[in-house]
CSV table of C-alpha atoms in Angstrom, one decimal:
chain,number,residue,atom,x,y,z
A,1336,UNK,CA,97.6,33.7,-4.0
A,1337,UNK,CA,97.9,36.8,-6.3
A,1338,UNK,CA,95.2,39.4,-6.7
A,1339,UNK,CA,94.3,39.2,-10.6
A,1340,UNK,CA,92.9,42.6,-12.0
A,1341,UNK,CA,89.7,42.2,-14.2
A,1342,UNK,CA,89.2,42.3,-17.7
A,1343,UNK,CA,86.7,44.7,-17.7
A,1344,UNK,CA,82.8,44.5,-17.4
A,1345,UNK,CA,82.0,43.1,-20.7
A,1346,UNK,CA,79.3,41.1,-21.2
A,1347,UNK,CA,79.4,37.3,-21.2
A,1348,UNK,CA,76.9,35.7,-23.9
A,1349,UNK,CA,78.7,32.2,-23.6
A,1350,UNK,CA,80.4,30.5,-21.2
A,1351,UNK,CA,82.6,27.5,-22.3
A,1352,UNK,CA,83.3,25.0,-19.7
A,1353,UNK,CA,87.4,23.4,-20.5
A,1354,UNK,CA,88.2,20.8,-18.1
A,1355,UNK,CA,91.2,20.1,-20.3
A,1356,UNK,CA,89.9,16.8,-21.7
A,1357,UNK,CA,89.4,15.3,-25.1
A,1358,UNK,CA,85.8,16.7,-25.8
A,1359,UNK,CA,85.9,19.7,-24.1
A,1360,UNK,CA,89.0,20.7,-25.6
A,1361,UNK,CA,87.3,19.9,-29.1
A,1362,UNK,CA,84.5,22.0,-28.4
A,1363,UNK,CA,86.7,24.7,-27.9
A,1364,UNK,CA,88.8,24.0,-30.9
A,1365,UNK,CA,85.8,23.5,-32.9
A,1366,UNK,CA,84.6,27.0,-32.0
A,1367,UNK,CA,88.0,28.8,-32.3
A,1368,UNK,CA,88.4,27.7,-35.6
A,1369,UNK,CA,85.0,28.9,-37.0
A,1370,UNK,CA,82.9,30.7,-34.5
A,1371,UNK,CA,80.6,32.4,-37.1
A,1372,UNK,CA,79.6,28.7,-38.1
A,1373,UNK,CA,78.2,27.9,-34.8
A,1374,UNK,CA,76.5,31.4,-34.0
A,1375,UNK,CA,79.4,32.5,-31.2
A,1376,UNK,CA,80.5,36.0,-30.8
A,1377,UNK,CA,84.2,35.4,-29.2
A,1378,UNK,CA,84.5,38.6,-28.0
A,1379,UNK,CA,81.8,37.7,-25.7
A,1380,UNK,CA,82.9,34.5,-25.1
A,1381,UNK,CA,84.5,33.0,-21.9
A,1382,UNK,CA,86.3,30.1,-21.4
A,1383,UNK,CA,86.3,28.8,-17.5
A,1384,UNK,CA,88.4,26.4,-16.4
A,1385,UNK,CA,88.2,24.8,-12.6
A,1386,UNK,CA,91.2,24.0,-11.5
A,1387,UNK,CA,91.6,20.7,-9.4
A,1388,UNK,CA,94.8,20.3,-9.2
A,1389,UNK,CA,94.8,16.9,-10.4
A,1390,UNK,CA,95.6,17.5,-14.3
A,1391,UNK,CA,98.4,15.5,-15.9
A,1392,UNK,CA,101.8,17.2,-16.7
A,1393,UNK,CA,101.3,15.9,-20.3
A,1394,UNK,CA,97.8,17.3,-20.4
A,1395,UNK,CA,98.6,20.8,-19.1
A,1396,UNK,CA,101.8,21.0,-21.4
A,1397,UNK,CA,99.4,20.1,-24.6
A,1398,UNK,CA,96.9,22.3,-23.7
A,1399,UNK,CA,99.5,25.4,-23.2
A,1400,UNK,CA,100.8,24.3,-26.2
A,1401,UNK,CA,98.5,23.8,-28.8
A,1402,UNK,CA,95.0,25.1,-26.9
A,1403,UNK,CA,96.6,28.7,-25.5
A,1404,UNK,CA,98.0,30.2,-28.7
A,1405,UNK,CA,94.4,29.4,-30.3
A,1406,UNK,CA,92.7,31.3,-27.3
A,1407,UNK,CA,95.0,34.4,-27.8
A,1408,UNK,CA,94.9,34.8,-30.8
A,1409,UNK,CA,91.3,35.1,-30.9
A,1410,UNK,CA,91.2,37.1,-27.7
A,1411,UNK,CA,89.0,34.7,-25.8
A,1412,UNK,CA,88.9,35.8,-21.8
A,1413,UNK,CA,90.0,32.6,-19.6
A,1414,UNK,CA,89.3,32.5,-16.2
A,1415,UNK,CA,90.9,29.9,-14.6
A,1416,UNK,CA,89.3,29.3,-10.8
A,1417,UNK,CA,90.1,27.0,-8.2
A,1418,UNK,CA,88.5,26.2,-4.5
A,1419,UNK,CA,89.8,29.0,-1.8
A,1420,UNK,CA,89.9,26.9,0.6
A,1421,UNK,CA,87.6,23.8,2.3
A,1422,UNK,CA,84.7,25.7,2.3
A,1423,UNK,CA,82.8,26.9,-1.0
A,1424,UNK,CA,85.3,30.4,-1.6
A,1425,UNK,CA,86.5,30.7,-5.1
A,1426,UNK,CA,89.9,31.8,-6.1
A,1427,UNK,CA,90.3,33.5,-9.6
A,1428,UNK,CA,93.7,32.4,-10.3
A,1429,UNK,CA,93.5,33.9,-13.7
A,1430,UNK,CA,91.5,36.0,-16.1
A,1431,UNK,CA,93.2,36.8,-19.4
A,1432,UNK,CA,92.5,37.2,-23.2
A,1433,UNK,CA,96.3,36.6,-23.4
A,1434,UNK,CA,96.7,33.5,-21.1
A,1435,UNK,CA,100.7,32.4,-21.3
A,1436,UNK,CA,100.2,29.3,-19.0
A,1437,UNK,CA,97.4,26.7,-17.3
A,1438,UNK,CA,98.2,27.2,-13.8
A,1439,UNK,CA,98.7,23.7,-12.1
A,1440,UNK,CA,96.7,24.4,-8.5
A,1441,UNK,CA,95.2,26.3,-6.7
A,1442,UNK,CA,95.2,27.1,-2.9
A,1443,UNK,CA,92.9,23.8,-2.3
A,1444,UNK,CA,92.6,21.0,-4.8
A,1445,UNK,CA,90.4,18.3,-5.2
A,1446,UNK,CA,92.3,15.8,-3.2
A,1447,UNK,CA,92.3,18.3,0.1
């Protein structure tokens, strides 16, 4: 596991749970494409996503594909976190505003 520096100590307003799936992903989308509409500062936005290591290939390859260039060209911080270990520890595997990839695991997944 890889130390990941901070973003800095911004403040979070909204926090924007992606699990990857069909409606969280168009939430997401939705609020990309016109945050003013909806009230949502993007700047002080962050989008977390919990790693279980249980995604599809297909669904982590449309999400890098499509999802991704959406969140950095808006800037949008992702922290992607996954379980440490069997206990309750947290990994931050990521935390970006220019995310290149949605990592597949991390050090425990779901199935562990």
């Amino acid at each position: 596991m890889n130390a990941v520096p901070r973003t800095g100590g911004e403040d979070v307003e909204l926090v924007i749970n992606w699990g990857l799936g069909v409606d969280s992903t168009a939430y997401l989308v939705k609020m990309l494409e016109d945050p003013s509409a909806h009230g949502v500062d993007l700047a002080r936005t962050m989008v977390l996503h919990e790693l279980t290591g249980d995604e599809w290939p297909a669904t982590r390859a449309h999400a890098s594909q499509y999802v991704l260039p959406l969140l950095r060209e808006h800037r949008v911080r992702l922290v992607q976190v996954a379980r440490a270990s069997r206990s309750l520890e947290i990994a931050v595997m990521d935390d970006s505003r220019q995310p290149e990839r949605i990592i597949e695991r991390g050090p425990w997944a779901l199935w562990d």
